[in-house]
PDB file of C-alpha atoms in Angstrom:
ATOM      1  CA  MET W  17    -137.285-115.606  42.825  1.00 97.00           C
ATOM      2  CA  HIS W  18    -135.242-114.498  39.792  1.00 98.00           C
ATOM      3  CA  ARG W  19    -136.063-111.248  38.484  1.00 98.00           C
ATOM      4  CA  GLY W  20    -136.528-110.146  34.911  1.00 98.00           C
ATOM      5  CA  VAL W  21    -138.026-107.287  32.333  1.00 98.00           C
ATOM      6  CA  PHE W  22    -139.891-107.649  28.786  1.00 98.00           C
ATOM      7  CA  ILE W  23    -140.203-105.067  26.149  1.00 98.00           C
ATOM      8  CA  PHE W  24    -142.014-104.226  22.527  1.00 97.00           C
ATOM      9  CA  GLN W  25    -138.786-104.248  20.732  1.00 97.00           C
ATOM     10  CA  ASP W  26    -140.353-101.498  18.509  1.00 97.00           C
ATOM     11  CA  ASP W  27    -138.518 -99.477  15.683  1.00 96.00           C
ATOM     12  CA  PHE W  28    -139.318 -96.455  17.720  1.00 97.00           C
ATOM     13  CA  ALA W  29    -137.720 -97.706  21.075  1.00 97.00           C
ATOM     14  CA  ILE W  30    -134.422 -98.870  22.671  1.00 98.00           C
ATOM     15  CA  ARG W  31    -132.787-100.858  20.119  1.00 98.00           C
ATOM     16  CA  PRO W  32    -132.959-104.819  21.390  1.00 98.00           C
ATOM     17  CA  ASP W  33    -129.011-105.048  21.914  1.00 98.00           C
ATOM     18  CA  ASP W  34    -128.840-101.832  24.137  1.00 98.00           C
ATOM     19  CA  VAL W  35    -131.759-102.867  26.392  1.00 98.00           C
ATOM     20  CA  ALA W  36    -130.790-106.577  26.730  1.00 98.00           C
ATOM     21  CA  ARG W  37    -126.917-105.459  27.606  1.00 98.00           C
ATOM     22  CA  ALA W  38    -128.420-101.958  30.051  1.00 98.00           C
ATOM     23  CA  ALA W  39    -130.645-105.128  32.127  1.00 98.00           C
ATOM     24  CA  GLU W  40    -127.567-107.501  32.356  1.00 98.00           C
ATOM     25  CA  GLU W  41    -125.442-104.675  33.736  1.00 98.00           C
ATOM     26  CA  ARG W  42    -127.954-104.280  36.148  1.00 98.00           C
ATOM     27  CA  GLY W  43    -128.357-107.607  37.274  1.00 98.00           C
ATOM     28  CA  PHE W  44    -131.554-109.024  35.723  1.00 98.00           C
ATOM     29  CA  GLU W  45    -131.707-112.524  34.737  1.00 98.00           C
ATOM     30  CA  SER W  46    -133.863-112.680  31.896  1.00 98.00           C
ATOM     31  CA  ILE W  47    -135.196-110.136  28.974  1.00 98.00           C
ATOM     32  CA  PHE W  48    -138.087-111.070  26.736  1.00 98.00           C
ATOM     33  CA  PHE W  49    -139.345-109.733  23.259  1.00 98.00           C
ATOM     34  CA  ILE W  50    -142.683-110.306  22.052  1.00 97.00           C
ATOM     35  CA  ASP W  51    -143.885-111.915  18.846  1.00 97.00           C
ATOM     36  CA  HIS W  52    -146.421-109.883  15.989  1.00 96.00           C
ATOM     37  CA  THR W  53    -145.217-110.378  12.184  1.00 96.00           C
ATOM     38  CA  HIS W  54    -148.253-107.950  11.622  1.00 96.00           C
ATOM     39  CA  ILE W  55    -151.483-106.752  12.605  1.00 94.00           C
ATOM     40  CA  PRO W  56    -154.310-106.570   9.761  1.00 94.00           C
ATOM     41  CA  VAL W  57    -155.712-103.476   9.406  1.00 94.00           C
ATOM     42  CA  ARG W  58    -159.394-105.156   9.404  1.00 90.00           C
ATOM     43  CA  ARG W  59    -159.727-106.384  12.644  1.00 87.00           C
ATOM     44  CA  THR W  60    -163.032-107.603  14.470  1.00 89.00           C
ATOM     45  CA  THR W  61    -160.760-109.304  17.139  1.00 91.00           C
ATOM     46  CA  PRO W  62    -161.130-107.244  20.269  1.00 88.00           C
ATOM     47  CA  TYR W  63    -157.804-106.253  21.805  1.00 88.00           C
ATOM     48  CA  PRO W  64    -158.397-108.415  25.459  1.00 83.00           C
ATOM     49  CA  LEU W  65    -156.464-105.419  27.314  1.00 82.00           C
ATOM     50  CA  ALA W  66    -157.802-102.210  26.775  1.00 83.00           C
ATOM     51  CA  ALA W  67    -160.506-100.405  23.759  1.00 81.00           C
ATOM     52  CA  GLU W  68    -157.660 -99.597  21.680  1.00 87.00           C
ATOM     53  CA  LEU W  69    -154.800-101.702  20.108  1.00 91.00           C
ATOM     54  CA  PRO W  70    -151.544 -99.607  20.800  1.00 90.00           C
ATOM     55  CA  LYS W  71    -149.564 -99.222  17.890  1.00 93.00           C
ATOM     56  CA  ASP W  72    -146.466-101.197  19.680  1.00 91.00           C
ATOM     57  CA  TYR W  73    -148.191-104.467  18.219  1.00 93.00           C
ATOM     58  CA  TYR W  74    -147.256-103.506  14.866  1.00 94.00           C
ATOM     59  CA  HIS W  75    -144.033-101.510  15.256  1.00 96.00           C
ATOM     60  CA  ASN W  76    -141.950-104.380  16.373  1.00 96.00           C
ATOM     61  CA  HIS W  77    -139.190-105.910  14.977  1.00 98.00           C
ATOM     62  CA  ASP W  78    -139.025-109.754  14.387  1.00 98.00           C
ATOM     63  CA  LEU W  79    -138.731-111.584  17.448  1.00 98.00           C
ATOM     64  CA  PHE W  80    -135.871-113.702  16.510  1.00 98.00           C
ATOM     65  CA  VAL W  81    -133.623-111.023  14.680  1.00 98.00           C
ATOM     66  CA  ALA W  82    -134.064-109.159  18.164  1.00 98.00           C
ATOM     67  CA  MET W  83    -132.942-112.081  20.471  1.00 98.00           C
ATOM     68  CA  SER W  84    -130.404-112.723  18.063  1.00 98.00           C
ATOM     69  CA  PHE W  85    -129.141-108.802  18.706  1.00 98.00           C
ATOM     70  CA  ALA W  86    -129.806-109.173  22.531  1.00 98.00           C
ATOM     71  CA  ALA W  87    -128.250-112.954  23.027  1.00 98.00           C
ATOM     72  CA  ALA W  88    -124.993-111.150  20.890  1.00 98.00           C
ATOM     73  CA  ALA W  89    -124.744-108.261  23.246  1.00 98.00           C
ATOM     74  CA  THR W  90    -124.469-110.010  26.277  1.00 98.00           C
ATOM     75  CA  LYS W  91    -122.737-112.761  27.873  1.00 98.00           C
ATOM     76  CA  LYS W  92    -125.046-114.340  31.068  1.00 98.00           C
ATOM     77  CA  ILE W  93    -128.511-112.592  30.600  1.00 98.00           C
ATOM     78  CA  LYS W  94    -131.341-115.045  29.242  1.00 98.00           C
ATOM     79  CA  ILE W  95    -133.202-114.365  26.159  1.00 98.00           C
ATOM     80  CA  GLY W  96    -136.959-114.957  26.311  1.00 98.00           C
ATOM     81  CA  SER W  97    -139.726-115.212  23.746  1.00 98.00           C
ATOM     82  CA  GLY W  98    -142.748-113.699  25.703  1.00 96.00           C
ATOM     83  CA  ILE W  99    -144.803-114.925  23.601  1.00 95.00           C
ATOM     84  CA  CYS W 100    -144.125-116.794  20.213  1.00 98.00           C
ATOM     85  CA  LEU W 101    -146.694-117.229  18.234  1.00 98.00           C
ATOM     86  CA  VAL W 102    -146.032-120.784  17.077  1.00 98.00           C
ATOM     87  CA  ILE W 103    -149.297-121.202  15.320  1.00 98.00           C
ATOM     88  CA  GLU W 104    -147.976-118.401  12.858  1.00 98.00           C
ATOM     89  CA  ARG W 105    -144.343-120.165  12.256  1.00 97.00           C
ATOM     90  CA  ASP W 106    -143.300-123.197  10.395  1.00 98.00           C
ATOM     91  CA  PRO W 107    -142.200-125.811  12.475  1.00 98.00           C
ATOM     92  CA  MET W 108    -139.136-126.741  11.103  1.00 98.00           C
ATOM     93  CA  ILE W 109    -137.835-123.125  10.808  1.00 98.00           C
ATOM     94  CA  LEU W 110    -138.989-122.155  13.859  1.00 98.00           C
ATOM     95  CA  ALA W 111    -136.951-125.602  15.394  1.00 98.00           C
ATOM     96  CA  LYS W 112    -134.218-124.481  13.856  1.00 98.00           C
ATOM     97  CA  GLU W 113    -134.088-120.774  14.753  1.00 98.00           C
ATOM     98  CA  VAL W 114    -134.692-121.701  18.911  1.00 98.00           C
ATOM     99  CA  ALA W 115    -132.143-124.090  18.567  1.00 98.00           C
ATOM    100  CA  SER W 116    -129.410-121.932  16.423  1.00 98.00           C
ATOM    101  CA  LEU W 117    -130.147-118.885  18.768  1.00 98.00           C
ATOM    102  CA  ASP W 118    -129.792-121.739  21.840  1.00 98.00           C
ATOM    103  CA  ALA W 119    -126.190-122.852  20.138  1.00 98.00           C
ATOM    104  CA  LEU W 120    -125.216-119.452  19.854  1.00 98.00           C
ATOM    105  CA  SER W 121    -125.913-118.178  22.959  1.00 98.00           C
ATOM    106  CA  ASN W 122    -124.253-121.102  25.115  1.00 98.00           C
ATOM    107  CA  GLY W 123    -127.924-122.069  26.253  1.00 98.00           C
ATOM    108  CA  ARG W 124    -129.650-118.931  27.114  1.00 98.00           C
ATOM    109  CA  VAL W 125    -132.793-119.500  25.718  1.00 98.00           C
ATOM    110  CA  LEU W 126    -136.139-119.191  27.244  1.00 98.00           C
ATOM    111  CA  PHE W 127    -139.035-120.135  24.685  1.00 98.00           C
ATOM    112  CA  GLY W 128    -142.215-118.554  25.451  1.00 98.00           C
ATOM    113  CA  ILE W 129    -145.004-119.734  23.382  1.00 98.00           C
ATOM    114  CA  GLY W 130    -148.904-118.897  23.190  1.00 97.00           C
ATOM    115  CA  GLY W 131    -151.737-119.725  20.800  1.00 95.00           C
ATOM    116  CA  GLY W 132    -152.354-116.464  20.194  1.00 93.00           C
ATOM    117  CA  TRP W 133    -155.697-113.814  20.697  1.00 92.00           C
ATOM    118  CA  ASN W 134    -156.191-112.248  17.155  1.00 94.00           C
ATOM    119  CA  ARG W 135    -157.997-114.395  15.031  1.00 95.00           C
ATOM    120  CA  GLU W 136    -157.679-112.139  11.723  1.00 96.00           C
ATOM    121  CA  GLU W 137    -153.833-112.233  12.255  1.00 96.00           C
ATOM    122  CA  MET W 138    -153.257-116.525  12.266  1.00 96.00           C
ATOM    123  CA  GLU W 139    -156.017-116.870   9.675  1.00 96.00           C
ATOM    124  CA  ASP W 140    -153.277-114.762   7.237  1.00 96.00           C
ATOM    125  CA  HIS W 141    -151.060-117.385   8.114  1.00 96.00           C
ATOM    126  CA  GLY W 142    -153.268-119.987   7.189  1.00 96.00           C
ATOM    127  CA  THR W 143    -154.522-120.731  10.521  1.00 97.00           C
ATOM    128  CA  ASN W 144    -157.705-121.933  11.619  1.00 96.00           C
ATOM    129  CA  PHE W 145    -158.902-119.986  15.128  1.00 95.00           C
ATOM    130  CA  THR W 146    -160.935-122.858  16.237  1.00 95.00           C
ATOM    131  CA  THR W 147    -157.934-125.530  16.044  1.00 97.00           C
ATOM    132  CA  ARG W 148    -155.009-123.258  16.994  1.00 97.00           C
ATOM    133  CA  TRP W 149    -154.437-125.113  20.049  1.00 97.00           C
ATOM    134  CA  LYS W 150    -154.010-128.664  18.706  1.00 98.00           C
ATOM    135  CA  LEU W 151    -151.877-126.751  15.847  1.00 98.00           C
ATOM    136  CA  LEU W 152    -149.626-125.468  18.679  1.00 98.00           C
ATOM    137  CA  ARG W 153    -149.159-128.822  20.114  1.00 98.00           C
ATOM    138  CA  GLU W 154    -148.809-130.727  16.994  1.00 98.00           C
ATOM    139  CA  ARG W 155    -145.840-128.094  16.018  1.00 98.00           C
ATOM    140  CA  ILE W 156    -144.410-128.089  19.535  1.00 98.00           C
ATOM    141  CA  GLU W 157    -144.290-132.116  19.874  1.00 98.00           C
ATOM    142  CA  ALA W 158    -142.845-132.182  16.218  1.00 98.00           C
ATOM    143  CA  MET W 159    -140.003-129.508  17.163  1.00 98.00           C
ATOM    144  CA  LYS W 160    -138.870-131.669  20.375  1.00 98.00           C
ATOM    145  CA  ALA W 161    -138.684-134.508  17.927  1.00 98.00           C
ATOM    146  CA  ILE W 162    -136.528-132.331  15.566  1.00 98.00           C
ATOM    147  CA  TRP W 163    -134.191-131.162  18.321  1.00 98.00           C
ATOM    148  CA  ARG W 164    -134.000-134.865  19.934  1.00 98.00           C
ATOM    149  CA  ASP W 165    -133.447-136.941  16.868  1.00 98.00           C
ATOM    150  CA  ASP W 166    -131.063-137.324  14.554  1.00 98.00           C
ATOM    151  CA  GLU W 167    -133.532-138.539  12.422  1.00 98.00           C
ATOM    152  CA  ALA W 168    -136.828-136.784  13.043  1.00 98.00           C
ATOM    153  CA  GLU W 169    -140.193-137.450  12.133  1.00 98.00           C
ATOM    154  CA  TYR W 170    -143.764-136.385  13.102  1.00 98.00           C
ATOM    155  CA  ARG W 171    -147.028-138.153  12.431  1.00 98.00           C
ATOM    156  CA  GLY W 172    -149.923-135.721  13.608  1.00 97.00           C
ATOM    157  CA  GLU W 173    -153.093-134.531  12.375  1.00 97.00           C
ATOM    158  CA  LEU W 174    -152.193-130.962  11.281  1.00 98.00           C
ATOM    159  CA  VAL W 175    -148.460-131.518  11.222  1.00 98.00           C
ATOM    160  CA  ARG W 176    -146.748-134.445   9.191  1.00 98.00           C
ATOM    161  CA  PHE W 177    -143.156-134.815   7.985  1.00 98.00           C
ATOM    162  CA  ASP W 178    -141.072-138.250   7.205  1.00 98.00           C
ATOM    163  CA  LYS W 179    -137.948-138.369   8.357  1.00 98.00           C
ATOM    164  CA  ILE W 180    -135.243-135.132   8.252  1.00 98.00           C
ATOM    165  CA  TRP W 181    -131.860-134.318   9.263  1.00 98.00           C
ATOM    166  CA  SER W 182    -131.667-130.905  11.222  1.00 98.00           C
ATOM    167  CA  TRP W 183    -128.967-129.063  13.223  1.00 98.00           C
ATOM    168  CA  PRO W 184    -127.729-127.326  15.315  1.00 98.00           C
ATOM    169  CA  LYS W 185    -129.431-129.283  18.021  1.00 98.00           C
ATOM    170  CA  PRO W 186    -129.964-126.788  21.330  1.00 98.00           C
ATOM    171  CA  VAL W 187    -127.167-126.301  24.059  1.00 98.00           C
ATOM    172  CA  GLN W 188    -130.060-127.001  26.627  1.00 98.00           C
ATOM    173  CA  LYS W 189    -131.022-130.677  26.689  1.00 97.00           C
ATOM    174  CA  PRO W 190    -133.891-131.880  26.036  1.00 97.00           C
ATOM    175  CA  HIS W 191    -134.116-128.335  24.478  1.00 98.00           C
ATOM    176  CA  PRO W 192    -134.851-124.850  26.068  1.00 98.00           C
ATOM    177  CA  PRO W 193    -137.681-124.517  28.481  1.00 98.00           C
ATOM    178  CA  ILE W 194    -140.341-124.494  27.129  1.00 98.00           C
ATOM    179  CA  LEU W 195    -143.055-121.776  29.211  1.00 98.00           C
ATOM    180  CA  LEU W 196    -146.691-121.968  28.261  1.00 98.00           C
ATOM    181  CA  GLY W 197    -148.736-118.285  28.259  1.00 97.00           C
ATOM    182  CA  GLY W 198    -152.437-118.485  29.102  1.00 93.00           C
ATOM    183  CA  HIS W 199    -155.319-119.013  31.915  1.00 91.00           C
ATOM    184  CA  GLY W 200    -157.827-121.549  33.111  1.00 91.00           C
ATOM    185  CA  GLU W 201    -158.156-125.089  33.403  1.00 93.00           C
ATOM    186  CA  LYS W 202    -157.178-125.958  29.836  1.00 96.00           C
ATOM    187  CA  ALA W 203    -154.193-123.994  29.944  1.00 97.00           C
ATOM    188  CA  LEU W 204    -153.045-125.752  33.205  1.00 97.00           C
ATOM    189  CA  ASP W 205    -153.577-129.231  31.492  1.00 98.00           C
ATOM    190  CA  ARG W 206    -151.270-128.174  28.423  1.00 98.00           C
ATOM    191  CA  VAL W 207    -148.823-127.066  30.378  1.00 98.00           C
ATOM    192  CA  ILE W 208    -148.515-130.411  32.244  1.00 98.00           C
ATOM    193  CA  ARG W 209    -148.578-132.077  29.083  1.00 98.00           C
ATOM    194  CA  TYR W 210    -146.080-130.682  26.915  1.00 98.00           C
ATOM    195  CA  CYS W 211    -144.320-127.712  28.728  1.00 98.00           C
ATOM    196  CA  ASP W 212    -141.846-127.313  31.524  1.00 98.00           C
ATOM    197  CA  GLY W 213    -143.243-124.105  32.504  1.00 98.00           C
ATOM    198  CA  TRP W 214    -146.421-121.995  32.999  1.00 98.00           C
ATOM    199  CA  MET W 215    -146.307-118.286  31.911  1.00 98.00           C
ATOM    200  CA  PRO W 216    -149.728-116.548  33.230  1.00 97.00           C
ATOM    201  CA  LEU W 217    -150.099-112.767  32.569  1.00 95.00           C
ATOM    202  CA  ALA W 218    -150.565-110.814  35.628  1.00 94.00           C
ATOM    203  CA  PRO W 219    -152.669-108.143  34.520  1.00 87.00           C
ATOM    204  CA  VAL W 220    -155.480-110.365  32.954  1.00 86.00           C
ATOM    205  CA  ASP W 221    -155.036-113.108  35.932  1.00 82.00           C
ATOM    206  CA  SER W 222    -155.253-111.792  39.484  1.00 84.00           C
ATOM    207  CA  LYS W 223    -155.549-115.229  41.052  1.00 92.00           C
ATOM    208  CA  ILE W 224    -151.965-116.246  40.444  1.00 96.00           C
ATOM    209  CA  VAL W 225    -151.126-117.777  43.285  1.00 96.00           C
ATOM    210  CA  ALA W 226    -154.142-120.201  43.570  1.00 95.00           C
ATOM    211  CA  GLY W 227    -153.261-120.741  40.007  1.00 96.00           C
ATOM    212  CA  ILE W 228    -150.448-122.439  41.348  1.00 97.00           C
ATOM    213  CA  GLY W 229    -152.000-124.711  43.640  1.00 97.00           C
ATOM    214  CA  GLU W 230    -154.231-125.777  41.131  1.00 97.00           C
ATOM    215  CA  LEU W 231    -151.545-126.564  38.746  1.00 97.00           C
ATOM    216  CA  ARG W 232    -149.065-128.648  41.026  1.00 97.00           C
ATOM    217  CA  SER W 233    -152.615-130.154  42.284  1.00 97.00           C
ATOM    218  CA  ARG W 234    -153.522-131.126  38.417  1.00 97.00           C
ATOM    219  CA  ALA W 235    -150.009-132.222  37.806  1.00 98.00           C
ATOM    220  CA  THR W 236    -149.903-134.800  40.826  1.00 98.00           C
ATOM    221  CA  LYS W 237    -153.043-136.302  39.189  1.00 97.00           C
ATOM    222  CA  ALA W 238    -151.644-136.842  35.825  1.00 97.00           C
ATOM    223  CA  GLY W 239    -148.549-138.356  37.207  1.00 97.00           C
ATOM    224  CA  ARG W 240    -146.417-135.551  36.674  1.00 97.00           C
ATOM    225  CA  ASP W 241    -143.875-134.023  39.409  1.00 98.00           C
ATOM    226  CA  PRO W 242    -145.080-130.431  40.042  1.00 97.00           C
ATOM    227  CA  LYS W 243    -141.223-129.828  40.544  1.00 97.00           C
ATOM    228  CA  THR W 244    -140.741-130.065  36.861  1.00 98.00           C
ATOM    229  CA  ILE W 245    -142.951-127.395  36.295  1.00 98.00           C
ATOM    230  CA  SER W 246    -141.858-124.089  36.637  1.00 98.00           C
ATOM    231  CA  VAL W 247    -143.782-120.301  36.971  1.00 98.00           C
ATOM    232  CA  THR W 248    -142.897-117.025  35.494  1.00 98.00           C
ATOM    233  CA  VAL W 249    -145.289-114.300  36.025  1.00 98.00           C
ATOM    234  CA  PHE W 250    -145.521-112.169  32.860  1.00 97.00           C
ATOM    235  CA  GLY W 251    -146.217-108.384  33.527  1.00 96.00           C
ATOM    236  CA  ALA W 252    -145.729-108.830  37.163  1.00 97.00           C
ATOM    237  CA  SER W 253    -146.618-105.560  39.906  1.00 95.00           C
ATOM    238  CA  THR W 254    -143.781-103.881  41.589  1.00 96.00           C
ATOM    239  CA  ASP W 255    -145.930-104.099  44.908  1.00 95.00           C
ATOM    240  CA  ALA W 256    -143.687-105.687  47.745  1.00 95.00           C
ATOM    241  CA  GLU W 257    -147.135-107.914  48.936  1.00 95.00           C
ATOM    242  CA  LYS W 258    -147.649-109.370  45.752  1.00 95.00           C
ATOM    243  CA  LEU W 259    -143.807-110.015  45.480  1.00 96.00           C
ATOM    244  CA  ARG W 260    -143.653-111.860  48.755  1.00 96.00           C
ATOM    245  CA  ALA W 261    -146.670-114.058  47.595  1.00 96.00           C
ATOM    246  CA  TYR W 262    -145.384-114.920  44.486  1.00 97.00           C
ATOM    247  CA  THR W 263    -141.964-116.130  46.345  1.00 97.00           C
ATOM    248  CA  GLU W 264    -143.714-118.031  49.112  1.00 96.00           C
ATOM    249  CA  ALA W 265    -145.825-119.659  46.269  1.00 97.00           C
ATOM    250  CA  GLY W 266    -142.486-120.893  44.489  1.00 97.00           C
ATOM    251  CA  VAL W 267    -142.442-118.742  41.285  1.00 98.00           C
ATOM    252  CA  GLU W 268    -139.333-119.044  39.666  1.00 98.00           C
ATOM    253  CA  ARG W 269    -139.295-115.697  38.237  1.00 98.00           C
ATOM    254  CA  VAL W 270    -141.246-112.486  37.660  1.00 98.00           C
ATOM    255  CA  LEU W 271    -140.953-110.069  34.670  1.00 98.00           C
ATOM    256  CA  PHE W 272    -141.678-106.262  35.130  1.00 98.00           C
ATOM    257  CA  PRO W 273    -142.443-104.273  31.921  1.00 98.00           C
ATOM    258  CA  LEU W 274    -140.497-101.872  30.051  1.00 98.00           C
ATOM    259  CA  PRO W 275    -141.605 -98.848  28.422  1.00 97.00           C
ATOM    260  CA  ASN W 276    -141.969 -98.874  24.899  1.00 95.00           C
ATOM    261  CA  ALA W 277    -139.499 -96.014  24.414  1.00 97.00           C
ATOM    262  CA  GLY W 278    -136.184 -94.566  23.863  1.00 97.00           C
ATOM    263  CA  ALA W 279    -133.228 -94.954  26.397  1.00 98.00           C
ATOM    264  CA  ASP W 280    -134.041 -91.597  28.105  1.00 98.00           C
ATOM    265  CA  GLN W 281    -137.353 -93.387  29.702  1.00 98.00           C
ATOM    266  CA  VAL W 282    -135.875 -97.244  29.310  1.00 98.00           C
ATOM    267  CA  LEU W 283    -132.739 -96.690  31.296  1.00 98.00           C
ATOM    268  CA  PRO W 284    -134.191 -94.885  34.261  1.00 98.00           C
ATOM    269  CA  ALA W 285    -137.182 -97.366  34.804  1.00 98.00           C
ATOM    270  CA  LEU W 286    -134.445-100.235  34.431  1.00 98.00           C
ATOM    271  CA  ASP W 287    -132.416 -98.626  37.364  1.00 98.00           C
ATOM    272  CA  LYS W 288    -135.466 -98.027  39.353  1.00 98.00           C
ATOM    273  CA  LEU W 289    -136.633-101.754  39.143  1.00 98.00           C
ATOM    274  CA  ALA W 290    -133.007-102.980  39.803  1.00 98.00           C
ATOM    275  CA  LYS W 291    -133.269-101.144  43.279  1.00 96.00           C
ATOM    276  CA  LEU W 292    -136.352-102.949  44.456  1.00 96.00           C
ATOM    277  CA  PRO W 293    -135.780-104.937  47.773  1.00 90.00           C
ATOM    278  CA  SER W 294    -135.288-108.512  47.416  1.00 80.00           C
TER     279      SER W 294
END
């Protein structure tokens, strides 16, 4: 089971290139960054993890700028989005960003995606909260066509375009692994339909191991080989028993949180995580 880390790439925290280099030096397999374009001041959507929304959510550097700095500063560590809010991004631009980063990093991108929780944030981008999952699916399907085809086109209900040319194509074939963040039966069905992996959030879902069994069962019934679907646990605990259970369940990687702080706090945290028994 691979071990990685994630961090909010905030403007008051350690730089994305510095933390990625430090994580690579300590042997971590991957580092993930988060995605919020902004947070509306007038917000009624409750934050799902606490009573108050931390300022980390609106002080973060742009996701793909941070990922690019991390990739340029490293050689081996995989660079992930955890998660990219596809429903807030134009699919043609996003397809080019992902493909360019994958090409320039020599195939090190892990493309974590999700539908988001903040209704007001996505509505600022013109996204209808009630149809966000259909929009996400169609944008992903459209992006797959752009990555795959020399003359790509897509005809959906919410995403439509005639044949286009778009290069570069990703180094990873047919594209970087697409990992869906989400929970429940619908999330599992979405993973099976158009993704390469499931990325549950550990602080929200205490039954991940059972969910893995359900995912495999549903995949088999849908005619898909469960072995083609990876599992990445986002926000994993360092508890040895839980890590052992993830390993036994076939989890591909766990991602540990790093403090949203300067190097004086992040580097010792990396050192501590690197010393966890394997």
